XYZ file of N, CA and C in Angstrom:
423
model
N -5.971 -8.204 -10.545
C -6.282 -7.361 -11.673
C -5.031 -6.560 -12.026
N -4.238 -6.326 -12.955
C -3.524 -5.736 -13.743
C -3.949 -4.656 -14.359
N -3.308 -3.712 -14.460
C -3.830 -2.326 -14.895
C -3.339 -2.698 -16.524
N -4.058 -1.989 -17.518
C -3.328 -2.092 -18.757
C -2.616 -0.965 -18.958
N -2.312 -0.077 -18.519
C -1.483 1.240 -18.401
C -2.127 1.904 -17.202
N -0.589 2.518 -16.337
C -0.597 3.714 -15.545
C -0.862 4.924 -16.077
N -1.826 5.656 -15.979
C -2.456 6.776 -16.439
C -2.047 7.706 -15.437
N -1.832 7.823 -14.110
C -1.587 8.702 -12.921
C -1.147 7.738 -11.635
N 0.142 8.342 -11.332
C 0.334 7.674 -9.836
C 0.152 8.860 -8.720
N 0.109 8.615 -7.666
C 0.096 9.532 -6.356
C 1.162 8.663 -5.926
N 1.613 9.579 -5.126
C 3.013 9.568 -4.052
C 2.884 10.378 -3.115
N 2.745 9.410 -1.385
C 2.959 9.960 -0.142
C 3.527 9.368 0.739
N 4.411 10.092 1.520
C 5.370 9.972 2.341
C 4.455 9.879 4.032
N 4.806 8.904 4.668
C 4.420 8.844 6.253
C 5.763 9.084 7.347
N 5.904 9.883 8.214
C 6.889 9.654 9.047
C 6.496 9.442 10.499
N 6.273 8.740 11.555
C 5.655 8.732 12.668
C 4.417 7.563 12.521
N 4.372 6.927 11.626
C 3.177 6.311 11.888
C 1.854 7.288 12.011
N 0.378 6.485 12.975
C -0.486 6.991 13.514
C -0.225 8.227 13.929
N 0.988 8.649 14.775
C 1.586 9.662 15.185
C 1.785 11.426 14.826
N 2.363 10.585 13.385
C 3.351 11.587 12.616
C 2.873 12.478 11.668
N 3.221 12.213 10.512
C 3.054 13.182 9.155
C 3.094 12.637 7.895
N 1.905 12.841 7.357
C 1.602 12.855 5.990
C 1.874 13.810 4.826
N 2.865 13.507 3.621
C 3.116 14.769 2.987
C 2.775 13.725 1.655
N 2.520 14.229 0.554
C 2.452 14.098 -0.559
C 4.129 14.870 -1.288
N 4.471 14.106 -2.335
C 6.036 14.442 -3.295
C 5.240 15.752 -3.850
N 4.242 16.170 -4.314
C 3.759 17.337 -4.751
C 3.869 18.946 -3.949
N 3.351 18.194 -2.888
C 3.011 19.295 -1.993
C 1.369 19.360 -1.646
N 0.636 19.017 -2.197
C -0.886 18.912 -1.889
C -1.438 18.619 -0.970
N -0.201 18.023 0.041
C -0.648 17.171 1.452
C 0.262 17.385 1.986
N -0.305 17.655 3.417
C 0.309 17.856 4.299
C -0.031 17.710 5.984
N -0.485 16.885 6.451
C -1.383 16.377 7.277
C -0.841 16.041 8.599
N -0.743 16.477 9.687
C -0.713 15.801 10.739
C -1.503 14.765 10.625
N -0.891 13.735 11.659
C -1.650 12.342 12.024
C -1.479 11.783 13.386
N -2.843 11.888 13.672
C -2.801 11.337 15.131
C -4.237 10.472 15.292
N -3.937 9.110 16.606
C -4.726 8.292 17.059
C -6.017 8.365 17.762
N -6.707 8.156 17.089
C -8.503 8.556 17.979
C -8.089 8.430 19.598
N -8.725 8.481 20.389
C -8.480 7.781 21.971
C -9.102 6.840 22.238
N -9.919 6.106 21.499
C -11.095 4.984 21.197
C -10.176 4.284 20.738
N -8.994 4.109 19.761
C -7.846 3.264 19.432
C -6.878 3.613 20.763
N -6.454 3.750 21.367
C -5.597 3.714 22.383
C -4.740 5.264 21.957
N -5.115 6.336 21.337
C -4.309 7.059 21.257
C -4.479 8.498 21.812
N -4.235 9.376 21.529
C -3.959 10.560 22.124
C -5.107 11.708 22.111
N -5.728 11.015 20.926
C -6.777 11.775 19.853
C -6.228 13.238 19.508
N -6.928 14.338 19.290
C -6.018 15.701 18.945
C -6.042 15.969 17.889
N -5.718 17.026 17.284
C -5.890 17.699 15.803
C -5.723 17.340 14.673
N -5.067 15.966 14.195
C -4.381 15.302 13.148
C -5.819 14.024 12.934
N -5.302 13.976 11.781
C -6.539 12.964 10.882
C -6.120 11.573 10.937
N -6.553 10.651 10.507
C -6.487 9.305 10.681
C -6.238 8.953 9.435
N -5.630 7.372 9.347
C -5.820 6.902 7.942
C -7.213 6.269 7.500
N -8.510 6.092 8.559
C -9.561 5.607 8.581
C -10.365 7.190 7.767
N -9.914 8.135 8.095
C -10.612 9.499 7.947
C -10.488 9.608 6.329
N -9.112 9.018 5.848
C -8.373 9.565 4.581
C -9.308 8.184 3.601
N -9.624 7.316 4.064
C -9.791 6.563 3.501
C -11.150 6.387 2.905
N -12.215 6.912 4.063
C -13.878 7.259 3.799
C -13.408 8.597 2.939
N -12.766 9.597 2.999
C -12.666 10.757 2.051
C -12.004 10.193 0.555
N -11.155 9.750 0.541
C -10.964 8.944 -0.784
C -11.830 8.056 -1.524
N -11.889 7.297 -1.033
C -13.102 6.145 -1.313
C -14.872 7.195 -2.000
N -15.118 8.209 -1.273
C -16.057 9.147 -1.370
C -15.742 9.727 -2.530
N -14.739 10.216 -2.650
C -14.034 11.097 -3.743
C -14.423 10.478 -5.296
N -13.532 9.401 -4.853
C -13.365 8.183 -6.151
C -14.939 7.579 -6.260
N -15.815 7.411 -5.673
C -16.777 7.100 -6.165
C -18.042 7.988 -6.874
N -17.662 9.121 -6.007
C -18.313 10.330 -6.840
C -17.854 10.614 -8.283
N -16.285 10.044 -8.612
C -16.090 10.072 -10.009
C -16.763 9.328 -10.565
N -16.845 7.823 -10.366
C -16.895 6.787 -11.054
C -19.101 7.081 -10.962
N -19.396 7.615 -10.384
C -20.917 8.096 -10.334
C -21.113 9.111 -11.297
N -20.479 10.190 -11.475
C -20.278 10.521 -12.391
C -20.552 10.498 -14.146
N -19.180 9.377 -13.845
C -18.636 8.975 -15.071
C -20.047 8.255 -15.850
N -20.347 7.387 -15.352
C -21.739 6.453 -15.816
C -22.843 6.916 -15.917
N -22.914 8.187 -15.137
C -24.297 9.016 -15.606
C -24.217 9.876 -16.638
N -23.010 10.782 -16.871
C -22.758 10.909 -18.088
C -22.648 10.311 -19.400
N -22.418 9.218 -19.446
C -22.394 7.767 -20.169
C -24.159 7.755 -20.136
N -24.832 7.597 -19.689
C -26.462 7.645 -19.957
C -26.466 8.774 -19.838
N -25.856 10.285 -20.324
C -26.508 11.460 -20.455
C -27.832 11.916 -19.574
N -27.449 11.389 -17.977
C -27.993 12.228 -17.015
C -26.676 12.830 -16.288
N -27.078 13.924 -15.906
C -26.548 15.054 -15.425
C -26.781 15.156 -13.924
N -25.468 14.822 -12.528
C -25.563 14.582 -11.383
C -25.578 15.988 -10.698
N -26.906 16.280 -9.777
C -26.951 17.492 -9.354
C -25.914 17.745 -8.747
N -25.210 19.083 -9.051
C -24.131 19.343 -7.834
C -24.217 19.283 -6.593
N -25.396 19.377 -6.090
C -25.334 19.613 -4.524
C -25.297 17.658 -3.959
N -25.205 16.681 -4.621
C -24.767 15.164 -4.533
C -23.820 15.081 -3.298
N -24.315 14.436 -2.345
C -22.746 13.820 -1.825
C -22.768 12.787 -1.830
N -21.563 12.434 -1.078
C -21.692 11.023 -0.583
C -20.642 11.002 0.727
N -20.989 10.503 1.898
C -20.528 10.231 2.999
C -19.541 9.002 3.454
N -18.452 8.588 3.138
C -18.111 8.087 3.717
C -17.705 7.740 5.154
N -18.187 6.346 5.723
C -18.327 5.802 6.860
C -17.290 4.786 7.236
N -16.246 4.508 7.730
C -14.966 3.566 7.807
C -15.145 3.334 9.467
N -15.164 1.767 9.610
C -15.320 1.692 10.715
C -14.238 0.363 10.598
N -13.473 0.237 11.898
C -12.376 -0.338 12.189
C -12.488 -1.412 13.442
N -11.968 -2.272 13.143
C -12.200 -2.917 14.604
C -11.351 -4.805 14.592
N -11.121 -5.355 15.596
C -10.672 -6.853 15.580
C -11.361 -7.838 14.794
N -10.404 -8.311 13.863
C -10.815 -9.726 12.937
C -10.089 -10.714 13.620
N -10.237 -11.332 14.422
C -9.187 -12.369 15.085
C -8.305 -11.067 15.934
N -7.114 -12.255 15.570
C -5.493 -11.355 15.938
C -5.518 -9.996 15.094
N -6.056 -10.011 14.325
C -5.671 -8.969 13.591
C -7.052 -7.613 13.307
N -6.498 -6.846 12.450
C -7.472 -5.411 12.501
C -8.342 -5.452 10.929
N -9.208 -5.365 10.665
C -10.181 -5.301 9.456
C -10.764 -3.961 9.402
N -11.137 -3.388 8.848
C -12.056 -2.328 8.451
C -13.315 -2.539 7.570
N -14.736 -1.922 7.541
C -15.963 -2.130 7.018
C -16.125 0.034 6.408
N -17.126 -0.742 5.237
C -16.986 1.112 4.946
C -19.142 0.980 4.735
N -19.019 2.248 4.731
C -20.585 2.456 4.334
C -20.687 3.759 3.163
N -21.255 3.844 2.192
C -20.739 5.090 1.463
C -22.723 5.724 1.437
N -22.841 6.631 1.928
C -24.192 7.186 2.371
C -24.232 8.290 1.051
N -25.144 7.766 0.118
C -25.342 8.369 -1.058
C -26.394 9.533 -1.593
N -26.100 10.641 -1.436
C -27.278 11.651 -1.605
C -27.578 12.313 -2.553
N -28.667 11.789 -3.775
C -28.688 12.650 -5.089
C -30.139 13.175 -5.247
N -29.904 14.919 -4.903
C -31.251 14.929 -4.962
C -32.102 15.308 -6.218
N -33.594 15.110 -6.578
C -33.948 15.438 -7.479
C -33.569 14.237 -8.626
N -33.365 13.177 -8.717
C -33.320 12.342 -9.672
C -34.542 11.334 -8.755
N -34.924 10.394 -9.331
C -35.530 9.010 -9.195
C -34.937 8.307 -8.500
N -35.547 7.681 -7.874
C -34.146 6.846 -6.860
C -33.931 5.686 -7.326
N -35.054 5.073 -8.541
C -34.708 3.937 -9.279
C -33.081 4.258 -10.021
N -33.584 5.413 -10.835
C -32.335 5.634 -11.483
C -31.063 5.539 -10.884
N -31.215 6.504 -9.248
C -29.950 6.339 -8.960
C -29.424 4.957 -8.347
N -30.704 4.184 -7.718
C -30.441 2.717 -7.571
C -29.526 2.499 -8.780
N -29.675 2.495 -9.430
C -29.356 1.865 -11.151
C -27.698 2.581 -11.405
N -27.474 4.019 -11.013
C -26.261 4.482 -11.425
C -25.305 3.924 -10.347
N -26.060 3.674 -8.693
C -25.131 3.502 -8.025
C -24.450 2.321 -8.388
N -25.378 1.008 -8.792
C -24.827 -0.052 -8.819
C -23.283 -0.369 -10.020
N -23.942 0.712 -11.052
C -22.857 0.730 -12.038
C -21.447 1.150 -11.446
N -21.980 2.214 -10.636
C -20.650 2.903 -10.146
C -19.866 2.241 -8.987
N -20.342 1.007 -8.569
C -20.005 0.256 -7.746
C -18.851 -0.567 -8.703
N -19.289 -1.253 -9.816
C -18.482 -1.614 -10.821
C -17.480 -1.552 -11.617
N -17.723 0.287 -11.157
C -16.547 1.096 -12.346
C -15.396 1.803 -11.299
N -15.793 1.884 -10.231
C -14.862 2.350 -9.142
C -13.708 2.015 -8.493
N -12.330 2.254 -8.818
C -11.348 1.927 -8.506
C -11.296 1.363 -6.903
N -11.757 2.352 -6.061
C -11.698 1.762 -5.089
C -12.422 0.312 -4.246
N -13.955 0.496 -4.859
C -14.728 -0.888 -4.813
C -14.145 -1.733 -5.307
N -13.366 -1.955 -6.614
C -13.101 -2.849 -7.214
C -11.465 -3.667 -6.238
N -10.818 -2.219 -5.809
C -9.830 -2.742 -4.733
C -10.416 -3.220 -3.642
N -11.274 -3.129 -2.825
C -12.417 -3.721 -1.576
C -12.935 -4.749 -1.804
N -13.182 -5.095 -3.220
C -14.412 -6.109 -3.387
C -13.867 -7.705 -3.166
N -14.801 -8.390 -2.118
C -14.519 -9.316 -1.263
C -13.200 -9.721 -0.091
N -12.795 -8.232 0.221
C -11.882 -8.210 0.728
C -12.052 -7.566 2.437
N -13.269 -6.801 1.992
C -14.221 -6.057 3.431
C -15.445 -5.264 2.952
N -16.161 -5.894 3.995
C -17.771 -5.370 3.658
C -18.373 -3.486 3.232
N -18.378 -3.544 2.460
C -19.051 -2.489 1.649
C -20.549 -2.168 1.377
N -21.485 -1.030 2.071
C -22.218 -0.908 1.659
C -22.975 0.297 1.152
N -23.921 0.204 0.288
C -23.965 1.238 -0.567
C -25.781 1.899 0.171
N -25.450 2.673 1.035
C -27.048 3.600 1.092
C -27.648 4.580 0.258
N -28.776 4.852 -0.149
C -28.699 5.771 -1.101
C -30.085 6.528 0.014
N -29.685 7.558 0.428
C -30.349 8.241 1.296
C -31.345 9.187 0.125
């Protein structure tokens, strides 16, 4: 997929790996990073890229949830979340990740939100980067 115009880029810097440090060119970030002990690492005060990734992914889909309910002129209660779940583990030789995005809107229909989630599954930058690439699933608690 080809973008038809860049509308916004982000820019972040890693130094250390798993290890090290996360900064954003802005300043908005600034993150230690360190290894669960369940991955072979140290575990300790610093976040993961598995952590950054259920919080992004969450983020971005709460837009794109949003966006489509406004588009049908329903109005998403503020108190909405959504949970992202990133779980990591061996594909062969190599490492895969699975996400779960745990969807909570209260006070609407759950048909409806059946109905907004699926749109927003569609319209979401990040699903649309995931899609058939690692298993995604959508709960609507």
């Amino acid at each position: 997929m080809s973008l038809d115009s860049v509308v916004y880029t982000a820019q972040a810097n890693v130094i250390g790996g798993r290890e090290g440090r996360a900064t954003a060119n802005d300043g908005a970030i600034d993150l230690k990073l360190s290894t669960p002990k369940v991955l072979g690492g140290a575990g300790g005060d610093g976040t993961n890229p598995e952590q950054l990734f259920a919080a992004g992914y969450s983020a971005c889909f709460m837009g794109a949830l949003k966006l489509v309910a406004s588009q049908q002129k329903v109005v998403i209660p503020a108190d909405t979340t959504i949970e992202g779940i990133v779980g990591i583990g061996p594909v062969g030789q190599a490492f895969g990740i699975q996400v779960e995005l745990k969807i909570t809107v209260p006070t609407l229909d759950k048909a409806l939100v059946e109905q907004l989630v699926a749109t927003a599954h569609e319209v979401c930058p990040y699903s649309n980067a995931t899609r058939g690439n690692i298993d995604v699933t959508l709960t609507i608690v």
